[in-house]
Every structure is written in structure tokens, then in C-alpha cells.
PDB file of C-alpha atoms in Angstrom:
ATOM      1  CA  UNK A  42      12.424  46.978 -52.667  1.00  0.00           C
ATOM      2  CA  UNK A  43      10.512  44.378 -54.677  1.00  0.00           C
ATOM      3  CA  UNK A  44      13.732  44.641 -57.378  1.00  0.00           C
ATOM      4  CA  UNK A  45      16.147  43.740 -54.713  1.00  0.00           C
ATOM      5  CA  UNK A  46      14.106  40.941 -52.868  1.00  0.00           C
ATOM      6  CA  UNK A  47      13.668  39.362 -56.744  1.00  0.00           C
ATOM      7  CA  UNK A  48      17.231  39.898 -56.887  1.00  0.00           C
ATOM      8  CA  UNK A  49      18.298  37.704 -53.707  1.00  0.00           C
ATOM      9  CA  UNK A  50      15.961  35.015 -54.529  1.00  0.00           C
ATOM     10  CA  UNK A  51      17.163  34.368 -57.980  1.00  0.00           C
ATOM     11  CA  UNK A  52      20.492  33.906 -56.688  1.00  0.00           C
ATOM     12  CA  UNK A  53      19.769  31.885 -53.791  1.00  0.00           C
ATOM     13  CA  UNK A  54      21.751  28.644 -54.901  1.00  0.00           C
ATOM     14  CA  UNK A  55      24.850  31.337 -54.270  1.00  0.00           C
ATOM     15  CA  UNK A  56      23.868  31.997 -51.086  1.00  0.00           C
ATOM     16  CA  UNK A  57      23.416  27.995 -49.489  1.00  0.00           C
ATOM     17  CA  UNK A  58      25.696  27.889 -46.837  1.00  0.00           C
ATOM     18  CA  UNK A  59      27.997  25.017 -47.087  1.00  0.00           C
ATOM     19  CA  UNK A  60      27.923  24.330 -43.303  1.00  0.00           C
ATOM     20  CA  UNK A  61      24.204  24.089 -43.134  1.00  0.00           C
ATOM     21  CA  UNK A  62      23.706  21.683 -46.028  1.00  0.00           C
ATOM     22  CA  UNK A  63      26.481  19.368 -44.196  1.00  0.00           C
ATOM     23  CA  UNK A  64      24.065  19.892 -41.371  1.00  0.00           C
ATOM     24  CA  UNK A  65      21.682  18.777 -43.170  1.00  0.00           C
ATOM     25  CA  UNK A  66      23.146  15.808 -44.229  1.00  0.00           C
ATOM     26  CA  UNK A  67      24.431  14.538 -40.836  1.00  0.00           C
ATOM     27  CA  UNK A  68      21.086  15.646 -39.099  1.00  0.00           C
ATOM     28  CA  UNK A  69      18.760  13.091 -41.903  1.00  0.00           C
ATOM     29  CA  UNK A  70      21.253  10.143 -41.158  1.00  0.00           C
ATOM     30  CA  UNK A  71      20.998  10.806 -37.359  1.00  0.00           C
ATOM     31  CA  UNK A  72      17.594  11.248 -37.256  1.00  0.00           C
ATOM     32  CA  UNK A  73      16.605   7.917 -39.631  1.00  0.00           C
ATOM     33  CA  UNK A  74      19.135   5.594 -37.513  1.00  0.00           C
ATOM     34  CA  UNK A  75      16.920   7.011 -33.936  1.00  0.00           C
ATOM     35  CA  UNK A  76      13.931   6.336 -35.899  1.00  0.00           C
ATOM     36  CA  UNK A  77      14.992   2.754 -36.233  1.00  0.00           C
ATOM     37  CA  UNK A  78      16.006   1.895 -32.579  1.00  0.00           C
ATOM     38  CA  UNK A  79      13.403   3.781 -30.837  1.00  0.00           C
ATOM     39  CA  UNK A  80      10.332   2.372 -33.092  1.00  0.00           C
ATOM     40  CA  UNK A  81      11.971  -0.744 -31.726  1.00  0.00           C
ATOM     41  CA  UNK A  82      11.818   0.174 -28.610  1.00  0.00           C
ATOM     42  CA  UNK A  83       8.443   1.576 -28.711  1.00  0.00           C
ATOM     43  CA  UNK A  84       6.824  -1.853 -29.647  1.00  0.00           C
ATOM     44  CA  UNK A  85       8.678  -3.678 -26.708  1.00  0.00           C
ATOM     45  CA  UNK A  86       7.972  -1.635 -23.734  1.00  0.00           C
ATOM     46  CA  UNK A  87       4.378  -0.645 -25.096  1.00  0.00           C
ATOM     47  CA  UNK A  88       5.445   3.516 -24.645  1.00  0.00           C
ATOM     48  CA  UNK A  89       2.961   5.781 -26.179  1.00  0.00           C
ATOM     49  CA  UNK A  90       5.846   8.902 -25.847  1.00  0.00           C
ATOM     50  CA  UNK A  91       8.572   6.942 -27.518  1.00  0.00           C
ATOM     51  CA  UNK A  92       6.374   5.847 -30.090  1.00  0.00           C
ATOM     52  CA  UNK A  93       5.553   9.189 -30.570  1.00  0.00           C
ATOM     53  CA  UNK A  94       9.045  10.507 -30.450  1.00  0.00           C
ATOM     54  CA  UNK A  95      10.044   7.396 -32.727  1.00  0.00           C
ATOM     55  CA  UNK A  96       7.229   8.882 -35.531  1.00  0.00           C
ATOM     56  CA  UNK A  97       9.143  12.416 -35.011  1.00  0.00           C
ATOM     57  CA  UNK A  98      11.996  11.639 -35.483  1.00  0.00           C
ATOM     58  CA  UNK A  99      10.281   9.860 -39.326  1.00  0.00           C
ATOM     59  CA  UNK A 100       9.152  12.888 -40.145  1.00  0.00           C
ATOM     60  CA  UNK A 101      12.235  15.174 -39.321  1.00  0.00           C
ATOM     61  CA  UNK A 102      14.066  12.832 -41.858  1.00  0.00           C
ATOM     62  CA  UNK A 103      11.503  13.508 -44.261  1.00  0.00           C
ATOM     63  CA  UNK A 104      12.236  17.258 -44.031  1.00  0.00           C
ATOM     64  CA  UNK A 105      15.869  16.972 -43.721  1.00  0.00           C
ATOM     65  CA  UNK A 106      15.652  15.442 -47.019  1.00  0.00           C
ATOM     66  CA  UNK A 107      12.934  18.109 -48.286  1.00  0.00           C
ATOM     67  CA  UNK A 108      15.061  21.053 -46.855  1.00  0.00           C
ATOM     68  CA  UNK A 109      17.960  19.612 -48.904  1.00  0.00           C
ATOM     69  CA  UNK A 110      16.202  19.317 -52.231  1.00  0.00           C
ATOM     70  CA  UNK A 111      14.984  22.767 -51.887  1.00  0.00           C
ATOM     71  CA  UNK A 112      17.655  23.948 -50.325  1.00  0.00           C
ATOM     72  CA  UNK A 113      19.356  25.457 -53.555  1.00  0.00           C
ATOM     73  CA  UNK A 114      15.958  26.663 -55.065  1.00  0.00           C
ATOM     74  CA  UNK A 115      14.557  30.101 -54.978  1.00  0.00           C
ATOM     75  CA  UNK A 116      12.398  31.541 -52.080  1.00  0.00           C
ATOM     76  CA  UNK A 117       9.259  30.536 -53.171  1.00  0.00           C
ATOM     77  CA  UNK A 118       9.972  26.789 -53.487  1.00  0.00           C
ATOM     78  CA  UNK A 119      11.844  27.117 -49.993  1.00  0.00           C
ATOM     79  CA  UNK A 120       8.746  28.458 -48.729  1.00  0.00           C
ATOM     80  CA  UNK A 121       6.556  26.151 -49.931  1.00  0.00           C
ATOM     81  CA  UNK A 122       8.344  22.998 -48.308  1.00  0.00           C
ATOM     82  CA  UNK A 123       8.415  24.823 -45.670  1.00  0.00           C
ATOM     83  CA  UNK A 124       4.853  25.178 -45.492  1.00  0.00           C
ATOM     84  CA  UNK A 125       4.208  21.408 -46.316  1.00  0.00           C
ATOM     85  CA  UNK A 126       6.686  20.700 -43.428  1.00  0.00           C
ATOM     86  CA  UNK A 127       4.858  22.775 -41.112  1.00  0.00           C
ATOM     87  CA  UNK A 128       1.516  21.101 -41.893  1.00  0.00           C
ATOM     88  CA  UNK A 129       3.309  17.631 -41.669  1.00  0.00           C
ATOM     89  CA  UNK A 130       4.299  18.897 -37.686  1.00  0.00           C
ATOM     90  CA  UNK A 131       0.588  19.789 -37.253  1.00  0.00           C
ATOM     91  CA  UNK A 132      -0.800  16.545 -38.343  1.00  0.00           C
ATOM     92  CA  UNK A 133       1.576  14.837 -36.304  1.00  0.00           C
ATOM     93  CA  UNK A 134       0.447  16.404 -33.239  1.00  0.00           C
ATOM     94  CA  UNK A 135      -2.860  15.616 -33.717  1.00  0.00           C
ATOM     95  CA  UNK A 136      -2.268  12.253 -34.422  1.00  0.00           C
ATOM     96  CA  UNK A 137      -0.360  11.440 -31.127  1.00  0.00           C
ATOM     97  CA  UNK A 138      -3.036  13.156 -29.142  1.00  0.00           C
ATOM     98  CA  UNK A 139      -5.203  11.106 -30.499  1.00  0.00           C
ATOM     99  CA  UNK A 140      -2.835   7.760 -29.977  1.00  0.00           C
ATOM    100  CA  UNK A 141      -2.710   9.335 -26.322  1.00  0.00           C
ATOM    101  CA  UNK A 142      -6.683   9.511 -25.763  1.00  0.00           C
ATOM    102  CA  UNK A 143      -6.854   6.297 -27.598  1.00  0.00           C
ATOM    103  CA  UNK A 144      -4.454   4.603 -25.564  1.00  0.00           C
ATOM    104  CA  UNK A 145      -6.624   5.919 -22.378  1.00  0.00           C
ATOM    105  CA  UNK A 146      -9.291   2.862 -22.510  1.00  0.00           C
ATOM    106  CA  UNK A 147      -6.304  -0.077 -22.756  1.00  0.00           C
ATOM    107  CA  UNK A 148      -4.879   0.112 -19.459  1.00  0.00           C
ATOM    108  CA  UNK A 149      -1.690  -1.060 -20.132  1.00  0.00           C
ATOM    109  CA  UNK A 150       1.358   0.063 -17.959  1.00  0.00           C
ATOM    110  CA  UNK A 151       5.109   0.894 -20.439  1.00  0.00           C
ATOM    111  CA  UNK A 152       8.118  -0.750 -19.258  1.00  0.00           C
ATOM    112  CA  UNK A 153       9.533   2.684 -17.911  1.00  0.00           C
ATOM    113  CA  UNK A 154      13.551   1.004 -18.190  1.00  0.00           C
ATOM    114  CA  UNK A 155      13.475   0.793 -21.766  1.00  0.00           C
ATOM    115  CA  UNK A 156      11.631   4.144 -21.969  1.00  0.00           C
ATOM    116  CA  UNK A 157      14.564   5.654 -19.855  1.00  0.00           C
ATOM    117  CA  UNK A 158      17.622   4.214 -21.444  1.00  0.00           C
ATOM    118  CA  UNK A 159      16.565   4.914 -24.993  1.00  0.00           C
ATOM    119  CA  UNK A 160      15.302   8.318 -24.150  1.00  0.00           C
ATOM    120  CA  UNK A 161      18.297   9.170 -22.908  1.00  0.00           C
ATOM    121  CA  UNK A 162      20.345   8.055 -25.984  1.00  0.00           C
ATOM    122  CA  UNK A 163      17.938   9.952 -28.485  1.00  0.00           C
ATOM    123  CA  UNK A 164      18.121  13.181 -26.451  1.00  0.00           C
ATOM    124  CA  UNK A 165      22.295  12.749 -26.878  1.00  0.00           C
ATOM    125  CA  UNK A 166      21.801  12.843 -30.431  1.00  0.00           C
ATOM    126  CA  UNK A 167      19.045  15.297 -30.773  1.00  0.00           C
ATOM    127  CA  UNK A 168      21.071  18.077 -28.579  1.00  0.00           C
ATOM    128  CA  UNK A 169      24.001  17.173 -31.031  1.00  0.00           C
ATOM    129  CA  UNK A 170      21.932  17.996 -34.121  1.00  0.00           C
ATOM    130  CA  UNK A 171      20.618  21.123 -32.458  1.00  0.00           C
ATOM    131  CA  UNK A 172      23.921  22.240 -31.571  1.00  0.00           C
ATOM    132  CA  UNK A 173      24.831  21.974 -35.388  1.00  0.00           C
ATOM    133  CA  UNK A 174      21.647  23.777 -36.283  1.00  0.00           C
ATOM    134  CA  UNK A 175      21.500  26.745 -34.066  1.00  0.00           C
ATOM    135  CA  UNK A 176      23.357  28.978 -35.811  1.00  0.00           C
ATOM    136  CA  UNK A 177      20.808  29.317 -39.145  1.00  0.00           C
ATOM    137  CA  UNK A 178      17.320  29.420 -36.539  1.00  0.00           C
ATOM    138  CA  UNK A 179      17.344  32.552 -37.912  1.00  0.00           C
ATOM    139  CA  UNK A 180      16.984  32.087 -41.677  1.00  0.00           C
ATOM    140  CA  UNK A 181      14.110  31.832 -43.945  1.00  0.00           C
ATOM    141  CA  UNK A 182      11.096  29.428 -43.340  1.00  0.00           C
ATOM    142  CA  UNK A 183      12.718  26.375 -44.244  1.00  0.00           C
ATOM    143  CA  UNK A 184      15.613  26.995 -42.241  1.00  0.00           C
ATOM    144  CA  UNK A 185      13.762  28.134 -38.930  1.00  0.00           C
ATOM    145  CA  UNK A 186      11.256  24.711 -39.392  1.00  0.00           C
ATOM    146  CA  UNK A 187      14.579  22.893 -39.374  1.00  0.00           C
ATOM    147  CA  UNK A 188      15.647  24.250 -36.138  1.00  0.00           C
ATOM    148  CA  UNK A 189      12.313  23.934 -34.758  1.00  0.00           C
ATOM    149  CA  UNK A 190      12.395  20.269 -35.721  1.00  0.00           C
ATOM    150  CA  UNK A 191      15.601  19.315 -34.379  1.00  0.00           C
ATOM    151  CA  UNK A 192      14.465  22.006 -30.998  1.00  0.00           C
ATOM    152  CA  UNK A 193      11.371  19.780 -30.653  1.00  0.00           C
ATOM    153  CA  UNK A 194      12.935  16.809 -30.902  1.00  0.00           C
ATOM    154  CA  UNK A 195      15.664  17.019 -28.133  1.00  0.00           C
ATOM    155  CA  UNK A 196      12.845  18.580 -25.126  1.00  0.00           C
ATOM    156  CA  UNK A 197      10.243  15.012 -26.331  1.00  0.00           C
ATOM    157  CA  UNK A 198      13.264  13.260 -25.611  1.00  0.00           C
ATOM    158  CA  UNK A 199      13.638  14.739 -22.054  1.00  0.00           C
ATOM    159  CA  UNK A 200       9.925  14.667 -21.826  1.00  0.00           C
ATOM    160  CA  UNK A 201      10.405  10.641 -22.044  1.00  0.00           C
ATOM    161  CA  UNK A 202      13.064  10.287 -19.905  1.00  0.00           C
ATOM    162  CA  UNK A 203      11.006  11.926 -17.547  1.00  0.00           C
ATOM    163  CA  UNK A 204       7.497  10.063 -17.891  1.00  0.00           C
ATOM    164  CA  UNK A 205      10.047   6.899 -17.766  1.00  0.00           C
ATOM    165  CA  UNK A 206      11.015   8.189 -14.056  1.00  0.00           C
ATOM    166  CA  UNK A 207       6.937   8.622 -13.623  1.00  0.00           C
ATOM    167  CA  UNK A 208       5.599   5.159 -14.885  1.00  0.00           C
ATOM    168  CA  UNK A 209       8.662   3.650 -12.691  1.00  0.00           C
ATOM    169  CA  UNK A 210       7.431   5.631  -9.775  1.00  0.00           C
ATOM    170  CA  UNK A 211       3.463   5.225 -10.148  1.00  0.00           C
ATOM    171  CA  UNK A 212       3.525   2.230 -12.028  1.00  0.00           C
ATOM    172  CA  UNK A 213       0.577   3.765 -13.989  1.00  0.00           C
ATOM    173  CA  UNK A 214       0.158   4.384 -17.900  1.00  0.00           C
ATOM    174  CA  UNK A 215      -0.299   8.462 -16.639  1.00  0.00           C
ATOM    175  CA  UNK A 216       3.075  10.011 -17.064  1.00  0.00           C
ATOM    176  CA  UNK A 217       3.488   7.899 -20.581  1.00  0.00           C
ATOM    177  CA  UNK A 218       0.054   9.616 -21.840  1.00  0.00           C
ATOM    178  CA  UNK A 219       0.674  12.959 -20.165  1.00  0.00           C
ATOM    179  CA  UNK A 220       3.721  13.298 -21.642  1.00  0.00           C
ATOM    180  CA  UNK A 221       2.848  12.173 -25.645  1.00  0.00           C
ATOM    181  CA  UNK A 222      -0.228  14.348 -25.423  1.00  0.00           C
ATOM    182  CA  UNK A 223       2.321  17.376 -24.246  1.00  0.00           C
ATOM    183  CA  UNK A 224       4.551  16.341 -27.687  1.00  0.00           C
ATOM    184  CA  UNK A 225       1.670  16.661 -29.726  1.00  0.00           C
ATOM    185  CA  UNK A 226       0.756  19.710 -28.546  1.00  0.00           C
ATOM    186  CA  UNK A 227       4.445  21.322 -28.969  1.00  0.00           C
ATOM    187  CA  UNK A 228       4.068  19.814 -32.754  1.00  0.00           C
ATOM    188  CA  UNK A 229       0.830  21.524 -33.098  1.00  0.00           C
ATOM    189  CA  UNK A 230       2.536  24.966 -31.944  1.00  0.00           C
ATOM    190  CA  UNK A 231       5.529  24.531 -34.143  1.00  0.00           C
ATOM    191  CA  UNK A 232       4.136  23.498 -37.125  1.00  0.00           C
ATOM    192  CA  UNK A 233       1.649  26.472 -37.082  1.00  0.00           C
ATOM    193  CA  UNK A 234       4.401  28.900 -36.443  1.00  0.00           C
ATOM    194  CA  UNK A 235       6.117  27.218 -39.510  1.00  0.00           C
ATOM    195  CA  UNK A 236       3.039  27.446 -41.389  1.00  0.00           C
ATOM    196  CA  UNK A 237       2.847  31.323 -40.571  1.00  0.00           C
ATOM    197  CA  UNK A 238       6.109  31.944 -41.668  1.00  0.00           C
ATOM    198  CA  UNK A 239       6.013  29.868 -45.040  1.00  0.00           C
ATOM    199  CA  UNK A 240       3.157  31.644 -45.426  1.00  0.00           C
ATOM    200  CA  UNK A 241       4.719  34.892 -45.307  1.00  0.00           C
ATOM    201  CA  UNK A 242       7.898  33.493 -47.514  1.00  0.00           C
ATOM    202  CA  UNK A 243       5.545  32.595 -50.162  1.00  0.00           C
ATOM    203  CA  UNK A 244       3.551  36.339 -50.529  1.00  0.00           C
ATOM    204  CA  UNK A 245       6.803  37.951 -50.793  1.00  0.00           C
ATOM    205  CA  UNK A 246       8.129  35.923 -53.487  1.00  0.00           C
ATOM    206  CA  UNK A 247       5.134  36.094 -55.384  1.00  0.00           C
ATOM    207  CA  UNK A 248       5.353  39.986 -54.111  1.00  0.00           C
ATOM    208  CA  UNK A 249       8.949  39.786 -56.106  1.00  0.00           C
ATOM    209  CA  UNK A 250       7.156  38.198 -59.297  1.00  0.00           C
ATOM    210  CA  UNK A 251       4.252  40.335 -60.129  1.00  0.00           C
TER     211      UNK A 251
END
């Protein structure tokens, strides 16, 4: 057992899938030009969620780019980005709840159009990326926190479409809040799933080693 698991991870750069590094590749680009345009669009309509969403979609590039340098490596370096990706999620997800509980004492209302429109676009090009990812969910750490990312990604950007419909419609800051504090939460539930698995990537490459 522990000869053949040593086996497949010294030959793991023969086993990268050429489809999921394109992936890869196409999912960072997406994710870095959605980053641009809905930070943007955070800071003009004042949206707590699409900030949020804007700071996701950051991070995801980061560990596009992470998955890709590791991507080729054996499985103890995979799982180790994989665990720093996973702790990344967490971190995020506490920092928007905090934002969101911050954000309670100002009082200020998000303009719920902008929130809409640009929801809508990023949640055309998150279920796009997902679609590309689907099929290698079921891979090692670094591949599953991938397809949690991208997962993640495409239900915040329904979540802001729909707290755009719910700021229109109460003309309160509620929906906006309610809806980042759900995103962090998801983050917080991914990333320690991530974590978990990393976790176990990492003992059985070092279970390989010894």
C-alpha cells in the first residue's frame, strides 16, 4: 500500500490533466477581470455582499494561480496549498462577517441596481468556470478546494442578485448584510472542509515517506 501511494505521487507531473490546467488558466483570468469590475462596483453602490463577493473572487485568483504552481508537484506540496487555500477561505469568512456586523451601526442603504446588474454578470461567469471545473471535484485536495471555490463563488453571486431584489424592495441595508454574513459563513464551511482534506493529503504523503 504505502509502496504504491509513494509510487503515484512521485509521478504526479504525469498524471496533470491537460484539460484541468487549461481550466485553470481560463478560471484565474476570469476570476481577476470580475475582481476588477465588481470592486468597482462595490465602492459605488456602497454593497457590503458585492464587496464581499468582489474580495472572493481576489482570493480564488490567488489559488488559481497556487493550484497551478503546484499543480505538477507531488502530493504533499498539493496538499499543503491546499491547506493554505483552505485557511485563506476561512479567514475570509470571518472577515466579511465581521464587515457585515461592522457595517450594522452605519445605516447606510446599497444602491440595489448596481448590486443587481453586476451580480448577474459575475454569476454568468462563475457558472461558466464551474461548468469547466466539475468534472475534477473529485480529485485530491487541491483539486476539490478549486471546485469548491469556483461552487462558492457562483451561489454569492445569486445570493447578491437576490439581496439586490431585497434592498430594492425594503429599501433597508438588511438583505445586503443578511446576505454577506450568509457568504462568510459558506467560506467558513468550505475552507474547513478543505482544511480537513489537505489535512488528510498531507499524513498520507508523509505516510508514503517514512
Amino acid at each position: 500500500m504505502a509502496g504504491h501511494c509513494c509510487s503515484s505521487d512521485t509521478h504526479a507531473s504525469q498524471a496533470v490533466d491537460p484539460r484541468f490546467r487549461r481550466a485553470l488558466w481560463i478560471a484565474l483570468w476570469v476570476n481577476l477581470g470580475m475582481f476588477l469590475l465588481e470592486f468597482a462596483a462595490s465602492l459605488t453602490s456602497g454593497s457590503v455582499a458585492l464587496l464581499a463577493d468582489a474580495v472572493d473572487f481576489f482570493a480564488d485568483s490567488a489559488n488559481y494561480m497556487l493550484s497551478l504552481y503546484v499543480l505538477s508537484m507531488g502530493l504533499l506540496w498539493r496538499g499543503r496549498a491546499a491547506l493554505v487555500k483552505g485557511v485563506t477561505m476561512v479567514v475570509f469568512g470571518v472577515a466579511v462577517l465581521g464587515k457585515a456586523f461592522w457595517n450594522l451601526s452605519s445605516g447606510a442603504t446599497p444602491e440595489a441596481m448596481t448590486m443587481g446588474m453586476v451580480g448577474a454578470l459575475a454569476m454568468v461567469a462563475n457558472i461558466a468556470v464551474a461548468l469547466l471545473l466539475y468534472a475534477h471535484r473529485t480529485g485530491d485536495a487541491n483539486m476539490r478546494s478549486v471546485w469548491l471555490c469556483s461552487r462558492n463563488d457562483a451561489l454569492g453571486n445569486l445570493a447578491v442578485m437576490l439581496a439586490a431584489v431585497g434592498v430594492f424592495g425594503t429599501g433597508t441595508a438588511w438583505p445586503d448584510l443578511i446576505v454577506a454574513a450568509i457568504m462568510g459563513g459558506l467560506a467558513i464551511h468550505s475552507g474547513l472542509a478543505v482544511v480537513g482534506h489537505a489535512r488528510s493529503d498531507i499524513a498520507e504523503a508523509k505516510a508514503c515517506t517514512s
